Amino acid sequence: MNLLVIGTGAIGSFYGALLAKTGHRVSVLARSDYETVKAKGIHIRSATLGDYTFRPAAVVRSAAELETKPDCALLCIKVVEGADRVGLLREAIGPGTSIVLISNGIDVEREIAAAFPDNEVISGLAFIGVTRTAPGEIQHQAYGRLMLGNYPGGISDRVKTLAAAFEEAGIDGIATENITTARWQKCVWNAAFNPLSVLSGGLDTLDILSTQEDFVRAIMQEIRAVAAANGHPLPEDIVEKNIASTYKMPPYKTSMLVDFEAGRPMETEAILGNAVRAGRCVGVAIPHLESVYALMQLRELGSVKNRQETARPLPPAAWSGGRKS
Amino acid sequence: MNLLVIGTGAIGSFYGALLAKTGHRVSVLARSDYETVKAKGIHIRSATLGDYTFRPAAVVRSAAELETKPDCALLCIKVVEGADRVGLLREAIGPGTSIVLISNGIDVEREIAAAFPDNEVISGLAFIGVTRTAPGEIQHQAYGRLMLGNYPGGISDRVKTLAAAFEEAGIDGIATENITTARWQKCVWNAAFNPLSVLSGGLDTLDILSTQEDFVRAIMQEIRAVAAANGHPLPEDIVEKNIASTYKMPPYKTSMLVDFEAGRPMETEAILGNAVRAGRCVGVAIPHLESVYALMQLRELGSVKNRQETARPLPPAAWSGGRKS
């Protein structure tokens, strides 16, 4: 197939490279990394798949530069405030283009499906440890499983073709009838560990779990309840299995924490906000989720205020240091 | 009366000075500020009461240095981990000494009353904006009301004498039959704004309230429910009155945030932990309080880890920067 990968971060670069490896024609839309990727391609260093230099068929700054519309446009950017996903896709797709969204979060497809009602929407969920260490430099640490399915459900021929290509390239490419349920399953882990890693000031998964296991469990159980009430019942043991597997994996720094420490926008709304709104819609009690969501919003506001103060020192509040409370 | 103030922070210095002003014989036990206070006394700058230099009858490093045991020993140190309140008092008091505890928090008297069953325990709650700007230098910004009562209830003659002295010195000195209920009343505000100011990364009261009023309200309502279930019913409108008055006061930086930013221990257990435990005892549902308490414990652990990393850089976690989630 003729493919366009939008975004040359860790996810787009890695999965784009795998598709190129299997003989597909893969172009990339790069923004800040354009010059480097144009000149040198993308170098993948992988512990499990070996090294590979991915030379895209074309490297463009805007999809308008492409001569032909792709069969599939893979949107591989984080779902965060300021990311104009619809705008990026509008330039990239034609009548027959399938839109492939690879990202974290709940209900991230709705906006895209509404904007492009005549295009097939394929939703993808990555389970992988991969990092962009520099422009065009990707370090693949572990895993790689990619789940793919049509939104809101089903498995099309293109889903099968993509999943098969990833399998051929050496990772688990899984076509699923219900990608939305899979998103809720992943959210069980994400909604707990991502925000807690930020609100704790940088703790890894093991520190969080070993000191606040009951709190982690309460958040996970609320996600399971919201998913079920939204028509996506999850296995009864999913919470305990998530906790057990997290104890087994190496102490892990979440992607939200990495973004937070780098001063980048976080996937708070995609992962937590959308889950909270889904819970409110169906009237499920989610006090722990509401608390964590409220605190993440406060934390993001705090970061904005801190940046402003760094930029332009403000006088301390009239009462700064007081003991009224 | 012959009085000893233990602790020359903002609270001990300010209230000790007021008692000296009204003719009581007031000595102080100073630790880090000993040299300065011994040499120059304590200088109070007050917007409402004018300036006053407090020259203690005696300045000691240990209460063992005192010739006579005081009529009242005012313990004016924060209730935090590592503060040996019982040890400080043991050296200071005699058979007839009344112990006066001036501090934030819930159930902070129990340990002291148990350690000194034969001494009168007076519990004090300060509503004041006052700061120790340097050793022996106190800035009084606003308010000053001090509520006093016997623990667990009642009003003794010494409570009346102290309250009258504070009144004479120009602040509201209020003797209350039920200081424990008063502590729950103050906790309604403290349990919400103190932790949120820290977890948000430094927001003031107005930023917190104007963006997360419902969350603040939920925390306050849980404190009211716990207080009621523990035999301390609070006024029905206490939550809305706290919210309305916080909107009216200048943007305020909580004492917990000031301690956090200075790297000092926080009153997390006294203000939040003891309230949570009181709720667990009576089986009241407090999911918002439990969430905030769990996150404050994580935040404190995060600070400890950060200090360790600063002291001795650690290699990044194997997965640092990964995208598994």
XYZ file of C-alpha atoms in Angstrom:
650
model
C 0.000 0.000 0.000
C 0.878 3.667 -0.298
C 1.082 4.966 3.258
C 1.615 8.321 4.959
C 2.776 8.521 8.556
C 1.926 11.866 10.164
C 4.356 12.573 12.983
C 7.947 11.374 13.392
C 7.883 10.867 17.146
C 8.676 7.483 18.666
C 5.391 5.833 17.660
C 5.126 7.074 14.062
C 8.789 6.461 13.325
C 8.810 2.960 14.776
C 5.616 1.615 13.216
C 6.290 3.448 9.932
C 9.694 1.777 9.746
C 8.142 -1.657 10.301
C 5.665 -1.110 7.471
C 8.450 0.070 5.129
C 10.445 -3.027 6.076
C 7.642 -5.223 4.761
C 7.615 -3.539 1.357
C 4.933 -0.906 1.750
C 5.606 2.544 0.297
C 5.821 4.753 3.402
C 6.145 8.551 3.340
C 6.327 10.703 6.458
C 5.079 14.137 7.427
C 7.663 15.645 9.781
C 7.523 18.958 11.557
C 10.396 19.887 13.894
C 12.455 16.895 12.710
C 11.973 17.616 8.984
C 15.552 18.621 8.085
C 17.182 15.676 9.858
C 14.724 13.059 8.603
C 14.924 14.455 5.046
C 18.728 14.251 5.095
C 19.375 11.044 7.021
C 16.109 9.157 7.349
C 15.124 7.610 10.672
C 17.487 5.317 12.578
C 15.808 2.676 14.725
C 17.847 0.955 17.428
C 15.905 -2.008 18.780
C 16.826 -4.502 21.478
C 14.582 -7.154 19.932
C 14.419 -6.308 16.210
C 17.968 -5.115 15.595
C 18.944 -1.798 14.013
C 17.276 -0.477 10.899
C 17.481 2.761 8.965
C 14.097 3.797 7.633
C 14.330 5.868 4.435
C 10.826 7.219 3.741
C 9.599 7.275 0.126
C 8.971 10.973 0.678
C 9.526 13.370 3.564
C 7.151 16.341 3.575
C 6.380 19.279 5.814
C 2.778 19.400 4.619
C 0.648 16.654 3.103
C -0.228 19.132 0.325
C 3.235 18.373 -1.107
C 2.269 14.759 -1.830
C 1.580 13.846 -5.483
C -0.915 11.103 -4.646
C -3.265 10.627 -1.720
C -2.274 7.642 0.476
C -4.272 4.450 0.918
C -3.806 4.904 4.647
C -2.871 7.995 6.633
C -1.431 6.986 10.019
C -1.896 9.837 12.501
C 0.777 9.243 15.135
C 0.669 12.355 17.298
C -0.431 12.690 20.897
C -4.000 13.764 21.552
C -3.275 16.976 23.426
C -4.494 20.557 23.437
C -3.242 22.442 20.381
C -2.739 19.359 18.223
C -4.874 20.066 15.111
C -5.584 16.474 14.143
C -8.434 17.325 11.770
C -6.380 19.998 10.019
C -3.438 17.645 9.511
C -5.677 14.914 8.104
C -7.702 17.227 5.854
C -4.644 17.959 3.707
C -3.536 14.339 3.706
C -6.517 12.236 2.732
C -8.541 11.526 -0.370
C -11.896 9.806 -0.872
C -10.385 6.333 -0.589
C -7.940 7.016 2.242
C -8.279 5.053 5.468
C -7.476 7.081 8.567
C -5.394 5.163 11.126
C -5.221 6.717 14.616
C -2.455 5.352 16.842
C -2.684 6.990 20.246
C -3.564 6.572 23.891
C -6.876 7.488 25.385
C -10.606 6.991 25.398
C -13.003 8.233 22.720
C -10.194 9.790 20.689
C -11.790 8.709 17.373
C -15.131 10.525 17.694
C -13.848 13.925 16.509
C -12.076 12.382 13.514
C -14.974 10.147 12.462
C -17.304 13.163 12.638
C -14.974 15.336 10.562
C -14.471 12.665 7.857
C -17.716 10.652 7.730
C -16.901 9.141 4.334
C -13.486 7.738 5.274
C -12.775 4.470 7.028
C -11.405 5.086 10.522
C -9.008 2.497 11.970
C -8.098 2.847 15.621
C -4.758 1.617 16.929
C -3.468 0.984 20.421
C 0.254 0.499 21.043
C 1.790 -1.478 23.888
C 5.438 -0.561 23.573
C 8.485 0.953 25.191
C 9.996 3.231 22.581
C 11.649 6.661 22.796
C 12.650 9.377 20.368
C 16.135 10.194 21.687
C 16.835 12.877 19.050
C 15.404 13.957 15.648
C 15.415 10.809 13.503
C 16.808 8.705 16.356
C 14.498 6.084 17.887
C 15.310 3.699 20.739
C 13.025 0.674 21.013
C 13.329 -0.758 24.527
C 10.657 -3.456 24.712
C 7.331 -4.840 23.572
C 5.646 -3.511 20.449
C 2.188 -5.058 20.285
C -0.212 -3.015 18.193
C -3.950 -3.650 18.353
C -5.950 -2.458 15.344
C -9.664 -2.338 14.633
C -12.274 -0.263 12.866
C -14.016 2.460 14.801
C -16.410 1.881 16.478
C -16.021 -1.826 15.772
C -15.198 -4.437 13.160
C -12.222 -5.627 11.125
C -11.835 -4.433 7.510
C -9.467 -5.809 4.877
C -7.088 -2.915 5.468
C -7.068 -3.653 9.189
C -6.123 -7.255 8.316
C -3.432 -6.097 5.849
C -1.844 -3.734 8.379
C -1.963 -6.266 11.216
C -0.370 -8.890 8.929
C 2.385 -6.458 7.915
C 3.261 -5.761 11.558
C 3.290 -9.481 12.298
C 5.637 -9.985 9.344
C 7.867 -7.214 10.700
C 8.256 -9.053 13.975
C 5.752 -7.582 16.433
C 2.289 -8.653 17.540
C -0.105 -7.076 15.062
C -3.538 -7.881 16.395
C -6.788 -7.216 14.539
C -9.631 -6.824 17.037
C -13.394 -6.691 16.538
C -13.729 -4.232 19.402
C -10.925 -1.709 19.652
C -13.051 0.505 21.905
C -13.151 -2.182 24.585
C -9.389 -2.559 24.163
C -8.995 1.193 24.813
C -10.929 0.832 28.058
C -8.744 -2.112 29.026
C -5.578 -0.073 28.537
C -7.168 2.882 30.336
C -7.387 0.791 33.514
C -3.603 1.088 33.827
C -3.163 4.516 32.268
C -5.783 6.345 34.346
C -4.062 5.232 37.530
C -0.330 5.359 36.901
C -0.009 8.283 34.499
C -1.616 10.949 36.716
C -0.161 9.566 39.957
C 3.355 9.667 38.527
C 2.910 13.385 37.806
C 1.043 14.361 40.983
C 3.581 12.517 43.134
C 6.351 14.663 41.725
C 7.992 11.958 39.652
C 7.571 8.560 41.298
C 7.925 5.417 39.185
C 5.255 2.714 38.971
C 6.774 0.555 41.702
C 7.021 3.370 44.268
C 3.407 4.320 43.580
C 2.057 0.793 43.730
C 4.048 -0.380 46.738
C 2.901 2.573 48.872
C -0.646 3.253 47.598
C -1.914 -0.052 46.200
C -5.458 0.446 47.532
C -5.696 3.883 45.922
C -4.451 2.510 42.597
C -6.996 -0.300 42.891
C -9.838 2.142 43.601
C -9.043 4.160 40.466
C -8.799 1.013 38.319
C -12.113 -0.308 39.654
C -13.837 2.976 38.783
C -12.537 2.758 35.208
C -13.879 -0.796 34.995
C -17.273 0.385 36.268
C -17.420 3.253 33.756
C -16.409 0.952 30.896
C -19.100 -1.572 31.808
C -21.786 1.116 32.083
C -20.731 2.325 28.633
C -21.210 -1.106 27.088
C -17.660 -2.372 27.462
C -17.583 -4.932 30.271
C -14.009 -5.837 31.187
C -12.797 -9.104 32.736
C -13.512 -9.355 36.449
C -9.839 -9.946 37.245
C -8.470 -7.116 35.073
C -7.663 -4.882 38.047
C -5.754 -7.531 39.996
C -3.945 -8.656 36.839
C -2.851 -5.056 36.129
C -1.571 -4.700 39.678
C 0.272 -8.014 39.601
C 1.896 -7.334 36.220
C 2.979 -3.849 37.313
C 4.746 -5.337 40.330
C 6.583 -7.656 37.907
C 7.730 -5.043 35.400
C 10.810 -2.855 35.955
C 10.154 0.465 37.756
C 8.645 2.481 34.974
C 8.403 6.198 34.298
C 5.068 6.915 32.597
C 4.776 8.804 29.323
C 2.708 11.493 31.043
C 5.521 12.060 33.517
C 8.077 12.218 30.699
C 5.929 14.835 28.935
C 5.376 16.748 32.172
C 9.077 16.887 33.007
C 9.843 18.031 29.461
C 7.257 20.823 29.783
C 5.165 19.268 26.978
C 1.354 19.072 27.024
C 0.033 15.903 28.687
C -2.668 13.463 27.548
C -4.784 14.356 30.600
C -8.000 14.871 28.651
C -7.577 11.866 26.337
C -6.758 9.440 29.142
C -8.484 10.878 32.224
C -10.891 13.627 31.153
C -12.694 11.513 28.569
C -13.003 8.626 31.036
C -14.451 10.982 33.667
C -16.940 12.437 31.174
C -17.955 8.907 30.141
C -18.617 8.159 33.810
C -20.628 11.340 34.356
C -22.802 10.546 31.309
C -23.929 7.236 32.761
C -24.061 8.430 36.372
C -21.483 6.000 37.743
C -19.897 7.119 41.040
C -16.241 7.945 40.303
C -15.029 10.056 43.262
C -11.424 8.838 43.028
C -11.270 9.543 39.286
C -12.909 12.946 39.810
C -10.335 13.766 42.486
C -7.375 12.765 40.351
C -8.796 14.615 37.344
C -9.419 17.788 39.371
C -5.875 17.626 40.743
C -4.359 17.075 37.292
C -6.180 20.177 36.056
C -4.873 22.112 39.060
C -1.370 20.764 38.433
C -1.458 21.877 34.812
C -2.667 25.339 35.863
C 0.118 25.390 38.457
C 2.679 24.661 35.762
C 1.355 27.474 33.587
C 1.518 29.900 36.525
C 5.032 28.727 37.414
C 6.221 29.321 33.853
C 4.695 32.803 33.927
C 6.446 33.570 37.210
C 9.747 32.313 35.851
C 9.317 34.500 32.821
C 8.274 37.564 34.804
C 8.766 37.467 38.579
C 5.636 38.525 40.456
C 5.538 40.045 43.929
C 4.605 37.420 46.544
C 0.924 37.318 47.479
C 0.071 39.828 50.199
C -0.215 36.936 52.633
C 2.615 34.801 51.391
C 3.982 32.746 54.234
C 1.078 33.527 56.504
C -0.223 31.189 59.143
C -3.938 31.892 58.824
C -4.186 28.197 58.123
C 1.403 34.103 85.599
C 4.829 32.601 85.025
C 4.758 31.336 81.434
C 7.071 29.399 79.129
C 6.688 29.556 75.369
C 8.274 26.569 73.621
C 9.218 27.518 70.080
C 10.109 30.956 68.697
C 8.447 30.588 65.313
C 5.761 33.006 64.182
C 3.034 31.667 66.482
C 5.033 31.310 69.706
C 6.805 34.639 69.269
C 3.630 36.563 68.489
C 1.376 35.199 71.220
C 4.224 35.161 73.743
C 4.843 38.831 73.036
C 1.169 39.663 73.600
C 1.172 37.886 76.981
C 4.362 39.728 78.015
C 2.736 43.015 76.992
C -0.052 42.394 79.496
C 2.349 41.924 82.391
C 2.806 38.170 82.499
C 6.309 36.820 83.062
C 7.123 35.101 79.763
C 10.246 33.030 79.101
C 10.989 31.313 75.785
C 12.649 28.078 74.738
C 14.452 28.730 71.449
C 16.367 26.296 69.322
C 17.864 27.536 66.038
C 17.044 31.153 66.935
C 18.563 30.990 70.444
C 21.562 33.277 69.921
C 19.596 36.036 68.211
C 16.653 35.964 70.626
C 18.998 35.886 73.639
C 20.888 38.925 72.338
C 18.135 41.066 70.857
C 14.812 39.657 71.955
C 11.989 39.279 69.432
C 10.885 42.183 67.254
C 7.219 42.140 66.237
C 6.106 44.309 63.314
C 2.319 44.412 63.169
C 0.006 46.210 60.760
C -2.755 46.364 63.368
C -0.969 46.350 66.765
C 2.082 48.466 65.970
C 5.692 47.442 66.575
C 6.834 45.847 69.815
C 10.088 44.360 71.033
C 9.477 41.339 73.237
C 12.244 40.787 75.783
C 11.629 37.378 77.384
C 12.177 37.006 81.136
C 14.518 34.150 80.224
C 15.740 32.645 76.987
C 16.735 28.977 77.292
C 17.844 26.194 74.975
C 16.376 23.554 77.293
C 13.593 23.860 79.852
C 15.949 22.144 82.324
C 17.720 25.528 82.613
C 14.657 27.134 84.201
C 14.759 27.785 87.973
C 11.017 27.390 88.487
C 8.408 25.381 86.595
C 5.922 27.590 84.697
C 2.208 27.944 85.481
C 1.587 27.374 81.785
C 3.840 25.853 79.128
C 2.730 27.002 75.668
C 3.869 24.468 73.055
C 4.002 26.437 69.803
C 5.632 24.064 67.324
C 4.105 22.387 64.317
C 2.766 18.862 64.715
C 5.029 17.127 62.216
C 7.136 13.985 62.034
C 10.257 14.315 64.129
C 8.868 16.975 66.483
C 9.285 15.435 69.962
C 6.438 17.263 71.678
C 6.340 14.946 74.708
C 10.112 15.191 75.228
C 10.051 19.001 75.090
C 7.189 19.184 77.583
C 8.618 16.588 79.995
C 11.541 18.875 80.851
C 9.337 21.948 81.042
C 6.435 21.112 83.283
C 5.810 20.526 86.955
C 2.817 19.078 88.823
C 0.836 22.322 88.593
C 1.763 23.300 85.062
C -0.991 23.682 82.492
C -0.006 22.534 79.021
C -1.191 24.879 76.246
C -1.040 23.468 72.700
C -1.322 26.042 69.924
C -1.320 24.271 66.575
C -3.315 23.225 63.551
C -4.904 19.854 63.112
C -7.312 17.279 64.438
C -6.786 15.131 67.532
C -3.381 16.677 68.235
C -3.995 16.699 72.010
C -4.497 12.954 72.533
C -0.798 12.050 72.667
C -0.037 14.884 75.114
C -2.997 14.194 77.407
C -1.999 10.517 77.538
C 1.640 11.340 78.353
C 0.737 13.824 81.101
C -2.524 12.582 82.632
C -2.143 14.733 85.784
C -1.672 18.062 83.984
C -4.393 20.310 82.645
C -4.323 20.389 78.827
C -5.494 23.579 77.107
C -5.926 23.442 73.354
C -5.492 26.559 71.217
C -6.420 27.337 67.639
C -4.994 30.403 65.907
C -6.623 32.321 63.054
C -3.834 34.619 61.991
C -1.545 35.758 59.227
C 1.904 35.978 60.788
C 5.370 35.103 59.489
C 8.821 34.631 60.959
C 10.901 36.575 58.418
C 14.217 35.912 60.233
C 15.400 34.737 63.675
C 13.686 37.041 66.195
C 11.882 38.926 63.407
C 8.102 38.505 63.188
C 5.761 40.116 60.639
C 2.092 40.161 61.661
C 0.000 40.653 58.516
C -3.597 40.237 59.678
C -6.090 38.716 62.080
C -4.961 37.128 65.312
C -7.975 35.429 66.858
C -7.019 32.683 69.278
C -9.603 30.161 70.479
C -8.784 28.411 73.754
C -10.472 25.593 75.636
C -9.708 22.602 77.802
C -9.178 19.252 76.137
C -11.469 17.482 75.453
C -13.901 20.198 76.599
C -14.614 22.856 79.173
C -13.243 26.236 80.255
C -10.917 26.428 83.297
C -9.846 29.564 85.167
C -6.503 29.512 83.371
C -8.278 29.350 80.025
C -10.265 32.432 81.101
C -7.111 34.216 82.307
C -5.250 33.549 79.050
C -8.212 34.542 76.862
C -8.607 37.774 78.864
C -4.898 38.572 78.498
C -5.075 38.181 74.719
C -8.184 40.375 74.622
C -6.325 43.008 76.658
C -3.422 42.791 74.203
C -5.713 43.658 71.317
C -6.736 40.396 69.638
C -9.812 38.205 69.949
C -9.079 35.798 72.806
C -12.001 33.417 72.846
C -12.646 30.811 75.536
C -14.695 27.967 74.090
C -16.470 25.068 75.808
C -15.706 22.811 72.869
C -12.307 23.372 71.285
C -12.511 19.992 69.543
C -15.518 21.113 67.526
C -13.627 24.311 66.731
C -10.726 22.210 65.381
C -13.129 20.380 63.062
C -14.540 23.727 61.934
C -11.078 24.991 60.985
C -10.248 21.644 59.380
C -13.037 22.210 56.839
C -10.853 24.889 55.244
C -7.453 23.378 55.983
C -8.152 19.891 54.637
C -9.124 21.356 51.266
C -6.792 24.264 50.600
C -3.571 23.104 52.249
C -3.126 19.849 50.289
C -4.463 21.285 47.024
C -2.002 24.175 47.167
C 0.856 21.658 47.375
C -0.462 19.078 44.881
C -1.212 21.816 42.341
C 2.411 22.867 42.374
C 1.904 26.136 44.196
C -1.480 27.650 43.363
C -3.014 30.203 45.719
C -6.469 29.856 47.262
C -8.226 31.897 44.576
C -6.773 29.927 41.654
C -7.770 26.661 43.335
C -11.279 27.778 44.223
C -12.091 29.538 40.961
C -11.145 26.472 38.867
C -12.144 23.540 41.126
C -14.901 24.839 43.389
C -16.894 21.582 43.237
C -13.854 19.544 44.245
C -13.120 21.899 47.151
C -16.767 21.621 48.188
C -16.678 17.809 48.068
C -13.652 17.703 50.381
C -15.219 20.180 52.812
C -18.484 18.223 52.880
C -16.622 15.016 53.727
C -14.887 16.758 56.654
C -18.280 17.958 57.881
C -19.652 14.392 57.634
C -16.694 12.937 59.548
C -16.958 15.617 62.241
C -20.683 14.942 62.693
C -20.144 11.169 62.886
C -17.503 11.805 65.554
C -19.907 13.826 67.700
C -19.068 17.280 66.381
C -21.931 18.446 64.177
C -20.968 21.600 62.273
C -23.344 24.287 60.967
C -25.167 23.263 57.797
C -23.890 26.338 55.942
C -20.241 25.998 57.047
C -19.056 24.738 53.640
C -20.707 27.519 51.628
C -19.533 30.130 54.147
C -15.937 28.880 53.860
C -16.141 29.045 50.079
C -17.674 32.523 50.073
C -15.138 33.922 52.567
C -12.217 32.416 50.627
C -13.410 34.190 47.471
C -13.396 37.440 49.485
C -9.920 37.136 51.003
C -6.747 38.083 49.129
C -5.138 35.235 47.125
C -3.485 33.285 49.880
C -0.535 30.917 49.986
C -1.239 28.176 52.548
C 1.127 27.354 55.390
C 1.508 23.817 54.048
C 2.675 25.210 50.709
C 5.119 27.541 52.448
C 6.559 24.578 54.382
C 6.654 22.423 51.228
C 8.498 25.054 49.196
C 10.978 25.533 52.053
C 11.617 21.774 52.166
C 10.212 21.596 55.710
C 7.952 18.774 56.960
C 4.237 19.416 56.375
C 1.265 19.037 58.733
C -0.201 16.361 56.463
C -0.918 13.895 59.260
C -2.226 16.462 61.751
C -4.583 18.105 59.272
C -5.441 15.379 56.755
C -4.272 12.007 58.092
C -6.034 12.353 61.442
C -9.239 13.474 59.721
C -9.089 10.475 57.375
C -8.501 8.081 60.276
C -11.430 9.637 62.157
C -13.578 8.986 59.084
C -12.407 5.378 58.726
C -13.192 4.707 62.425
C -16.840 5.628 61.977
C -17.196 4.193 58.474
C -18.111 7.448 56.743
C -17.489 7.441 52.969
C -14.608 9.864 52.305
C -13.312 8.997 48.804
C -12.214 12.553 48.027
C -10.337 12.861 51.328
C -8.784 9.416 50.837
C -7.634 10.436 47.355
C -6.081 13.692 48.511
C -4.440 11.961 51.486
C -3.014 9.185 49.282
C -1.645 11.783 46.856
C -0.105 13.863 49.650
C 1.695 10.746 50.888
C 2.904 10.061 47.342
C 3.980 13.701 46.980
C 5.996 13.545 50.192
C 7.648 10.308 49.045
C 8.336 11.991 45.701
C 10.074 14.872 47.474
C 12.235 12.473 49.464
C 13.218 10.624 46.280
C 13.936 13.905 44.492
C 16.216 15.032 47.304
C 18.049 11.696 47.148
C 18.501 12.059 43.390
C 19.800 15.583 43.809
C 22.256 14.390 46.399
C 23.361 11.338 44.443
C 22.299 11.164 40.762
C 20.757 7.796 39.861
C 20.699 6.220 36.407
C 17.311 6.721 34.724
C 14.869 3.818 35.077
C 15.461 1.212 32.394
C 12.265 2.332 30.686
C 12.611 6.032 31.235
C 10.831 7.898 28.493
C 9.102 4.782 27.214
C 5.720 4.765 25.588
C 4.366 1.497 26.978
C 1.583 3.694 28.263
